[in-house]
Tab-separated table of C-alpha atoms and ligand atoms in Angstrom:
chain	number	residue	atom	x	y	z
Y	1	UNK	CA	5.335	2.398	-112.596
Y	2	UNK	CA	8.783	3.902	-113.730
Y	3	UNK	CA	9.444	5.995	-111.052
Y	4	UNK	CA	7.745	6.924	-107.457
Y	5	UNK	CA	7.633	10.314	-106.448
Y	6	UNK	CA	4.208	11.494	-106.285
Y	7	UNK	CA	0.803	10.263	-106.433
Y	8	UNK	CA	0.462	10.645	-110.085
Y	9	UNK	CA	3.642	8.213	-110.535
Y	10	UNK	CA	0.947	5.534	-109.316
Y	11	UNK	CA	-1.986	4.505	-112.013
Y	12	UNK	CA	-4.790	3.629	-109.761
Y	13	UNK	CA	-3.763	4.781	-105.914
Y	14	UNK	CA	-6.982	3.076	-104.721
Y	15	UNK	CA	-6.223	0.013	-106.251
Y	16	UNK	CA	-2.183	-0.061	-104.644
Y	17	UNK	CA	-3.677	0.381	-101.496
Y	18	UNK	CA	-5.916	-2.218	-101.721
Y	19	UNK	CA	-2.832	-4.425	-103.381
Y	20	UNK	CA	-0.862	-3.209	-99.982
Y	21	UNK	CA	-3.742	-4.833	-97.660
Y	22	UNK	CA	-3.430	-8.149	-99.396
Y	23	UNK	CA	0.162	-8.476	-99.637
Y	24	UNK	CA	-0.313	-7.968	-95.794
Y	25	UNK	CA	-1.327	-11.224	-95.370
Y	26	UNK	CA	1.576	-12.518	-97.060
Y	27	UNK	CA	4.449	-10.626	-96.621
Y	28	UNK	CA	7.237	-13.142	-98.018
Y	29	UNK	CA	5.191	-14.107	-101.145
Y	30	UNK	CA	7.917	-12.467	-103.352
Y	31	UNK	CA	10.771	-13.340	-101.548
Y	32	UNK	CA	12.692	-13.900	-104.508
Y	33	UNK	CA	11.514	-10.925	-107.218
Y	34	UNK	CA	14.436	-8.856	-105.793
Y	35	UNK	CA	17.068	-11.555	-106.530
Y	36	UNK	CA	20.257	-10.227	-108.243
Y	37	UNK	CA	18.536	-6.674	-108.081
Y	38	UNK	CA	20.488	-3.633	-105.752
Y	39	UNK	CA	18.846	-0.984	-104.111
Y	40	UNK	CA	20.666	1.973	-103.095
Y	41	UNK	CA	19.575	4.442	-100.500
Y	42	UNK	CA	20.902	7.906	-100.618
Y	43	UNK	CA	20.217	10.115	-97.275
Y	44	UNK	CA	21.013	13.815	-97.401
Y	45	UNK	CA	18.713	14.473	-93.886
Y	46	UNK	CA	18.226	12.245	-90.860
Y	47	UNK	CA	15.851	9.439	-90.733
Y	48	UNK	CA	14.673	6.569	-88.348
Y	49	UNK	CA	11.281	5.150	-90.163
Y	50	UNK	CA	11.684	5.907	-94.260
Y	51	UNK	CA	15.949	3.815	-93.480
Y	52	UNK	CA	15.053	0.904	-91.716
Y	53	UNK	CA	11.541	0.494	-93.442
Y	54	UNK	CA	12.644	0.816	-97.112
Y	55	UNK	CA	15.349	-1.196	-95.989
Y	56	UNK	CA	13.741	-4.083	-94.438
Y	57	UNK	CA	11.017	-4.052	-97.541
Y	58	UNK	CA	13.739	-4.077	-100.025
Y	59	UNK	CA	15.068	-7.606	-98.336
Y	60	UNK	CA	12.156	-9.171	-97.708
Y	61	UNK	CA	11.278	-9.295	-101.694
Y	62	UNK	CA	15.418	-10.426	-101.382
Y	63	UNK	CA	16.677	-7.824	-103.386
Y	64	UNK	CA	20.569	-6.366	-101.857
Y	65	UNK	CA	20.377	-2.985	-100.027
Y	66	UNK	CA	23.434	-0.018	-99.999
Y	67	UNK	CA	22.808	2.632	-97.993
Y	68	UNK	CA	24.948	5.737	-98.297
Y	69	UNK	CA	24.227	9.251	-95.865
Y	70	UNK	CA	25.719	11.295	-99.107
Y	71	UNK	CA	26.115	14.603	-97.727
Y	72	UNK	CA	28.384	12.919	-95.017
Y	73	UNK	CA	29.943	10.271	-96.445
Y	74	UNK	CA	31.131	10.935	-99.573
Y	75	UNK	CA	32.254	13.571	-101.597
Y	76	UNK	CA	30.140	16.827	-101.558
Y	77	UNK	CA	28.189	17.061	-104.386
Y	78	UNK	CA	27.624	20.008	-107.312
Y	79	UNK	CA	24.310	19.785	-107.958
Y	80	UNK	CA	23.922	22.905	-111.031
Y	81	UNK	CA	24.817	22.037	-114.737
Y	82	UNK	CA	27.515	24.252	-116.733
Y	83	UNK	CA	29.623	25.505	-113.687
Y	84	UNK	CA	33.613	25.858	-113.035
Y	85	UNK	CA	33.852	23.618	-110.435
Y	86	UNK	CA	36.781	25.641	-108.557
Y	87	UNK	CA	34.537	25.695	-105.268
Y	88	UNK	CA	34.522	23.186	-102.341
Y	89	UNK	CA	31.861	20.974	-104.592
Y	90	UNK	CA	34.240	17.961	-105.787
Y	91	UNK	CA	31.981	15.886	-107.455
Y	92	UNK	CA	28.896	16.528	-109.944
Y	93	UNK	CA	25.776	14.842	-109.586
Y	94	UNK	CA	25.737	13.631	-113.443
Y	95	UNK	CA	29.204	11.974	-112.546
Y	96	UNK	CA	28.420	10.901	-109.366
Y	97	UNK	CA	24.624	9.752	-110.045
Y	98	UNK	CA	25.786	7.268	-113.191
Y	99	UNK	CA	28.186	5.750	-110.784
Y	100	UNK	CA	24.940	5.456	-108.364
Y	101	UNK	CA	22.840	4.144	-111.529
Y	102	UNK	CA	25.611	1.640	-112.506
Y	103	UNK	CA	25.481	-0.270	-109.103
Y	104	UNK	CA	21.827	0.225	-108.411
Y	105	UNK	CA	18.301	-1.007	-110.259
Y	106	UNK	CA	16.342	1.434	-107.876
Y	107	UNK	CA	17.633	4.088	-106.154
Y	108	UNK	CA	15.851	5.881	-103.150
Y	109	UNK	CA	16.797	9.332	-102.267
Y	110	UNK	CA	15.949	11.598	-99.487
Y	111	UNK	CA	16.626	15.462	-99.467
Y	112	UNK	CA	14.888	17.891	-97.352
Y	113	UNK	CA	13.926	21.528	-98.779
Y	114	UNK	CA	16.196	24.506	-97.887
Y	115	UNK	CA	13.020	26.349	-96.798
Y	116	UNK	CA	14.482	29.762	-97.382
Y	117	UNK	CA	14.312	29.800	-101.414
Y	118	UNK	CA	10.859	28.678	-102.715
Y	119	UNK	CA	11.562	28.067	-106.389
Y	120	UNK	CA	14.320	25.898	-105.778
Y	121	UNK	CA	12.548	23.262	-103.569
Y	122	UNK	CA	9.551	23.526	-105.770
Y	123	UNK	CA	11.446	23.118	-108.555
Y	124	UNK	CA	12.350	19.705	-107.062
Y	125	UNK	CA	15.791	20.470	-108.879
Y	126	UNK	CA	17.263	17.710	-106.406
Y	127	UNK	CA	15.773	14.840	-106.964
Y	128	UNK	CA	15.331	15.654	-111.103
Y	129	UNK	CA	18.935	16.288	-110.998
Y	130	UNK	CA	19.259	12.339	-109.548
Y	131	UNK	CA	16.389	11.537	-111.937
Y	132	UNK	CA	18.088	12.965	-115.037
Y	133	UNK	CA	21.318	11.293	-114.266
Y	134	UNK	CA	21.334	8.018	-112.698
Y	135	UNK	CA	19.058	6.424	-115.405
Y	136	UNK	CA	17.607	3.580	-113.052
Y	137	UNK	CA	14.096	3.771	-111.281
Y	138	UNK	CA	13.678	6.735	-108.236
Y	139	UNK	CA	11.960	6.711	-104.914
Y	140	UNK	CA	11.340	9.583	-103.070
Y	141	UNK	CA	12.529	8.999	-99.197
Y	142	UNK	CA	11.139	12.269	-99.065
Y	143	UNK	CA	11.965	15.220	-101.067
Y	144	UNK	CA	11.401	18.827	-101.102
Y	145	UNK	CA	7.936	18.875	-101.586
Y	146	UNK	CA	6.462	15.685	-101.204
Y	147	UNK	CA	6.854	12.109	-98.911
Y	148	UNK	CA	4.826	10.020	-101.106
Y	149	UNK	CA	5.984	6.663	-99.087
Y	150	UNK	CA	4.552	8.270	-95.657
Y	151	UNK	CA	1.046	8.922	-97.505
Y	152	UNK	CA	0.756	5.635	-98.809
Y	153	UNK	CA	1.099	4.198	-95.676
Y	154	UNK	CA	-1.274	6.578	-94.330
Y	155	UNK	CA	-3.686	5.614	-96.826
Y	156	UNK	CA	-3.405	2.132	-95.956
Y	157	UNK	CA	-3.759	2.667	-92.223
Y	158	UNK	CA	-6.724	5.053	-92.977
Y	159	UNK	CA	-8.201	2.151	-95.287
Y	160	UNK	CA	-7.495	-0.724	-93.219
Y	161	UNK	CA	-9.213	0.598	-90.203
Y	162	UNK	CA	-12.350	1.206	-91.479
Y	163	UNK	CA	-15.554	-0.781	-91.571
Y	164	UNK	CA	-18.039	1.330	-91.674
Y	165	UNK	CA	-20.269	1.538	-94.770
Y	166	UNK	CA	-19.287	5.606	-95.083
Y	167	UNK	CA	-16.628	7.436	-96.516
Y	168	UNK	CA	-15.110	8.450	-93.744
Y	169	UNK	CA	-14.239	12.258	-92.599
Y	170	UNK	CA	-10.551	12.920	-92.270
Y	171	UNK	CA	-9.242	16.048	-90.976
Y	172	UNK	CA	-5.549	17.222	-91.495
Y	173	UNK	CA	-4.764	19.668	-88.540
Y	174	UNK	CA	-2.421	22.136	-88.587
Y	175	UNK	CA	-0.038	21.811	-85.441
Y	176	UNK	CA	2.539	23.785	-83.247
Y	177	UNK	CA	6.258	23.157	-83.176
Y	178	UNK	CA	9.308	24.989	-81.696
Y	179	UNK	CA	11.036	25.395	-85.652
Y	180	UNK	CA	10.138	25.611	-89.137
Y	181	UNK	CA	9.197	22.320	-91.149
Y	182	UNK	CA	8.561	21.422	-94.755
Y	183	UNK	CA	5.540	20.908	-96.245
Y	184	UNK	CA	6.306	17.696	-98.056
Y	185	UNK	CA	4.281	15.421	-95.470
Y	186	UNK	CA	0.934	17.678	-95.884
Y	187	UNK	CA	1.323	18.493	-99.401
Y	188	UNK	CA	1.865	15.107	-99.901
Y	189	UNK	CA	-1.490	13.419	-97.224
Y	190	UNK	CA	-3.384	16.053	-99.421
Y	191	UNK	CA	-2.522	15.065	-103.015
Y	192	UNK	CA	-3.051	11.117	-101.480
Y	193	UNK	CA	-6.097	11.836	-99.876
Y	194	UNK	CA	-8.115	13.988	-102.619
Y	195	UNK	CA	-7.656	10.719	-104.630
Y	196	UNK	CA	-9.237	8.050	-101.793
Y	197	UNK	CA	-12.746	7.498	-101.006
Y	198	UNK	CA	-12.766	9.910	-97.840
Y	199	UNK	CA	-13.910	13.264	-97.349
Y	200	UNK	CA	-10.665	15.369	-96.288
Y	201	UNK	CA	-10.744	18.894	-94.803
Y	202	UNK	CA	-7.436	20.479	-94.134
Y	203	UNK	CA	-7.567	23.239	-90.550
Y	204	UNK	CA	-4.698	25.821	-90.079
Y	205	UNK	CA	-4.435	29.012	-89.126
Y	206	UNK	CA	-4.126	31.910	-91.233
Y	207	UNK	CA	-0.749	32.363	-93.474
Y	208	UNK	CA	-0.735	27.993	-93.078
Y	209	UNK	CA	-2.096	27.735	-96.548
Y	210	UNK	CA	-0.364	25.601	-98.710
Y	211	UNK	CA	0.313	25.496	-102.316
Y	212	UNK	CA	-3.250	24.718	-104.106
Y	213	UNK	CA	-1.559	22.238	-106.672
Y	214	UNK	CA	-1.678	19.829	-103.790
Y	215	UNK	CA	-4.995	20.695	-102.180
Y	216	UNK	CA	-7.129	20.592	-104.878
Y	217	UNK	CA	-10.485	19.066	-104.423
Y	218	UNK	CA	-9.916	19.533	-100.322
Y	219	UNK	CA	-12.100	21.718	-98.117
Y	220	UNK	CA	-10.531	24.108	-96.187
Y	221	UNK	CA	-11.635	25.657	-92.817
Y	222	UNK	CA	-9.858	27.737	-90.547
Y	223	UNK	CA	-11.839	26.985	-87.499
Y	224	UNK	CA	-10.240	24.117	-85.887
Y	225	UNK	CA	-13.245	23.060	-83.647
Y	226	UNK	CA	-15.578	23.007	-86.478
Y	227	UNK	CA	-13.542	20.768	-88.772
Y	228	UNK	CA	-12.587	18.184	-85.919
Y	229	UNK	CA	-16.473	18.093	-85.751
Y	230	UNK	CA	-17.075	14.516	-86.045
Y	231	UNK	CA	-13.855	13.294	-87.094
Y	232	UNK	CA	-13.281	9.519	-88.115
Y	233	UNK	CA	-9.631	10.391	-88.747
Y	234	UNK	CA	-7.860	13.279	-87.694
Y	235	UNK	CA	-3.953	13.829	-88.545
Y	236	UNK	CA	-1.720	16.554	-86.993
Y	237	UNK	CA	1.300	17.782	-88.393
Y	238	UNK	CA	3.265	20.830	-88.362
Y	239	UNK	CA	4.258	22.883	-91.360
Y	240	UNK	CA	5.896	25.915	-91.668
Y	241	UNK	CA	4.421	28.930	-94.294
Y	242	UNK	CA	4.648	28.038	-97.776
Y	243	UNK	CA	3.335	31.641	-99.170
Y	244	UNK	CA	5.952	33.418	-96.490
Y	245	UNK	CA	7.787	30.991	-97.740
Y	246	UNK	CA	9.457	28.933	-94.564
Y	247	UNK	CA	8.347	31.444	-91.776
Y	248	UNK	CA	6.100	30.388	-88.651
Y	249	UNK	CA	3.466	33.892	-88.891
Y	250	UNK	CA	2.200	33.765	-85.233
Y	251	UNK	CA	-0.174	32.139	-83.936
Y	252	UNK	CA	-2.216	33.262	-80.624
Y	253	UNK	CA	-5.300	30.472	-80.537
Y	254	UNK	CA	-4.326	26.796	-79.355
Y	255	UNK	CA	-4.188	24.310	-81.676
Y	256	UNK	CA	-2.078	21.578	-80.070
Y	257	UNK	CA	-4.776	18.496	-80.363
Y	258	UNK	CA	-5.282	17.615	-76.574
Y	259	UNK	CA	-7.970	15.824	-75.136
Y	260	UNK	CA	-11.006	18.354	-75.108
Y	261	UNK	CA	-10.594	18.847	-78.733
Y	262	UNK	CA	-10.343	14.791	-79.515
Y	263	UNK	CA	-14.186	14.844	-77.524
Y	264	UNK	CA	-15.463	16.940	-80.953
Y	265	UNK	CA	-14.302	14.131	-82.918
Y	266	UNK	CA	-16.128	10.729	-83.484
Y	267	UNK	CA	-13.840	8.998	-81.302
Y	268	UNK	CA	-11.379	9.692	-84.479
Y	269	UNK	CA	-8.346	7.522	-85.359
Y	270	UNK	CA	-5.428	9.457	-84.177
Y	271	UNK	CA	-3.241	9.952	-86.608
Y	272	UNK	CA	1.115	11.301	-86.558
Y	273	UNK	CA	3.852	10.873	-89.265
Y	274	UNK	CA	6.386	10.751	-86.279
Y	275	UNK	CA	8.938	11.714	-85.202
Y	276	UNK	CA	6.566	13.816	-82.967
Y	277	UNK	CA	6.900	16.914	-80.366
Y	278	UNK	CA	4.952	15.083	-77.021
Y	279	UNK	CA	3.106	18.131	-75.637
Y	280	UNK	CA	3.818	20.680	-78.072
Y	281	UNK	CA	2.106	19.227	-81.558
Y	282	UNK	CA	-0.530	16.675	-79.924
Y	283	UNK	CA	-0.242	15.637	-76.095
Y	284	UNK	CA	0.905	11.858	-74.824
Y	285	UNK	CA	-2.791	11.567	-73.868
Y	286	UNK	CA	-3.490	10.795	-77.520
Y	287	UNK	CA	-0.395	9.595	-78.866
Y	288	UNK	CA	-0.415	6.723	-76.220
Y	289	UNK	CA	-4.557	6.419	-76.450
Y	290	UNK	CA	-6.288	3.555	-77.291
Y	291	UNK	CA	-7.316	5.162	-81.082
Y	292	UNK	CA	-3.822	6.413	-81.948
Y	293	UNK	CA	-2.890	4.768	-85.076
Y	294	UNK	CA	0.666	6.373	-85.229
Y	295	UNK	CA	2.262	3.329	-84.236
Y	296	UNK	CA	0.225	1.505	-87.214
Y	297	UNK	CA	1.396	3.811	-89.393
Y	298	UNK	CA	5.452	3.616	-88.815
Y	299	UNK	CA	4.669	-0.492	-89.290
Y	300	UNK	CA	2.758	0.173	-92.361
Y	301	UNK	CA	5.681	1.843	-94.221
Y	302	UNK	CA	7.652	-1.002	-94.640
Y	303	UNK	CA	4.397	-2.277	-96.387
Y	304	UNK	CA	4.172	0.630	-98.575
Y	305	UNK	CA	7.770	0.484	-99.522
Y	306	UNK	CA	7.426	-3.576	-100.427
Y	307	UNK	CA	4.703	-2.682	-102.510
Y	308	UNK	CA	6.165	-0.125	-104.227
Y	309	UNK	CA	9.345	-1.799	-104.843
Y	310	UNK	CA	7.241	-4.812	-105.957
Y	311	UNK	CA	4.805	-2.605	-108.939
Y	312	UNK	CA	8.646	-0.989	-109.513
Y	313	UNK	CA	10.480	-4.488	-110.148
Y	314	UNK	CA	7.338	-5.777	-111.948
Y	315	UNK	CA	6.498	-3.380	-114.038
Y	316	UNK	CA	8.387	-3.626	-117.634
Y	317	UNK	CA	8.316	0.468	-117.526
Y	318	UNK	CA	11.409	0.073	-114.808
Y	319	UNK	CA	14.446	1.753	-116.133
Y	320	UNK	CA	16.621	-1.268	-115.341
Y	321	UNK	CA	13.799	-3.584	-116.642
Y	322	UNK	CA	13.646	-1.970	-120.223
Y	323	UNK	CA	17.509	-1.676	-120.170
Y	324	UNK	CA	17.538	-5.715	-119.663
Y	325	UNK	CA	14.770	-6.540	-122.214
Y	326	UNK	CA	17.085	-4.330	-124.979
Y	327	UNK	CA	20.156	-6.432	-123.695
Y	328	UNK	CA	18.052	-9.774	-124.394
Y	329	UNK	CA	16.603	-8.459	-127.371
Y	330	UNK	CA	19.998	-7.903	-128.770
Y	331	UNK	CA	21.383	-11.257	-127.605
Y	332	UNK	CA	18.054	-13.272	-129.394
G	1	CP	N1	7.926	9.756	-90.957
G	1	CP	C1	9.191	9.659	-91.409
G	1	CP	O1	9.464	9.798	-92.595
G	1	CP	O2	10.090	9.339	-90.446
G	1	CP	P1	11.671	9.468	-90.644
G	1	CP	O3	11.971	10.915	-90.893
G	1	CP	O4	12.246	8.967	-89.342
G	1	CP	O5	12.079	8.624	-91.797
């Protein structure tokens, strides 16, 4: 693994999940991979779970964490190539990203979409601007399009909770909110979860669909109550219109998951990326019920961050890793 920023960064997603589970057992069983190695973690939107997790993953394989919320804390950054930079930018991300590459062997990087021009955030030009410049090893904290770190944990949590001799039937359902949100968390469960042994449907409402690169090989259904038919998993998130690209088309029916529509479900494992809208996405009933996994899923992220960091520190494909076997090649 060189890089991770989507599922197809990972060779066999199956078999990291499955290398997640185990290392569960023994979480401090690389203590000492991350020795003399620097991660640094760049935040250009709020977060609680993707900070401390990464964070605390990062030092428990002992590697040294920086963490840096760019757009407030430093200088602001020009992210376009070939422009006069007599503006309020000061700094250019190829300047400013080899500084970041010089001090770092990984570097994690969050940055929301603007949700108001479509090319640009699916152009990912953020986070290929970091790529092209820093010349260490990226992880997505979440970027425009996709939050592969919140899907692998999913997975895991999905995976770890079942026993039956099925593949079980997870539903991703569309949810209400008070403001527009990205797509990058359902985009991202949906590119994850066409790749596991599950069957996944994805519910919304009409003008909800999102892009089809990601949803390949998922069923869709627009009726809500027939997809949570029989549920083992169900997981509710909000996302505003990716075809109207970042509007919230209205939406008369009820689809906030409550408690009647949990009884069509196989007594499903209730699933939430969090941070979560209590009464407006899915009600406290669930979140707090005895088969809400949510809370599962925020512990399993520092797992799928160690992991990650682990295949990235291990793997001889690591920017930093090839730049150090050139170094010693030169010196033998
Ligand atoms: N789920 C998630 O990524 O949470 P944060 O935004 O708090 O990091």
């Amino acid at each position: 693994m060189q890089h991770f920023t989507t599922v197809f960064d990972v060779k066999d997603p199956i078999q990291l999940v499955n290398e997640a589970i185990d290392l569960k057992e023994s979480p401090y069983l690389f203590s000492k991979l991350g020795q003399n190695k620097t991660i640094g973690l760049i935040f250009l939107n709020p977060s609680l779970r993707t900070r401390l997790s990464t964070q605390k993953a990062a030092k428990m394989l002992g590697m040294e964490v920086m963490m840096m919320n760019i757009d407030k804390e430093s200088w602001a950054i020009e992210w376009n190539d070939d422009v006069v930079m007599n503006g309020t930018n000061v700094e250019h991300i190829k300047d400013a990203a080899a500084v970041l590459g010089s001090y770092c062997d990984i570097i994690g990087m969050r940055c929301f979409p603007t949700l108001t021009n479509k090319t640009l955030d699916y152009s990912e030009k953020i986070l290929i601007q970091l790529m092209r410049y820093c010349n260490v090893s990226v992880i997505s904290l979440e970027s425009a399009t996709l939050h592969p770190l919140q899907s692998l944990a999913d997975a895991i949590t999905i995976k770890e909770n079942w026993n039956k001799d099925y593949k079980p039937k997870v539903v991703m359902t569309w949810a209400p909110h008070i403001k527009a949100l990205p797509q990058a968390v359902p985009n991202s469960f949906a590119e994850w979860m066409t790749k596991m042994e599950v069957d996944f449907i994805i519910t919304h409402p009409v003008g909800y669909e999102l892009c089809e690169d990601f949803t390949k090989g998922a069923t869709i259904e627009y009726d809500q109550n027939k997809a949570l038919q029989d549920a083992d998993y169900i997981y509710v998130k909000n996302w505003s219109s990716y075809h109207n690209y970042g509007a919230m088309p209205e939406v008369k029916e009820n689809w906030m998951m409550d408690s009647n529509k949990y009884q069509l479900t196989n007594q499903a494992g209730i699933m939430h990326c969090l941070p979560v809208r209590r009464e407006v996405e899915l009600s406290s009933k669930l979140i707090d019920h005895p088969n809400s996994l949510v809370q599962k899923q925020a512990a399993n992220r520092v797992l799928a961050a160690q992991i990650v960091l682990k295949n990235l520190l291990e793997s001889k494909n690591t920017l930093s890793n090839k730049q150090a076997n050139k170094i010693s090649l030169q010196e033998a």
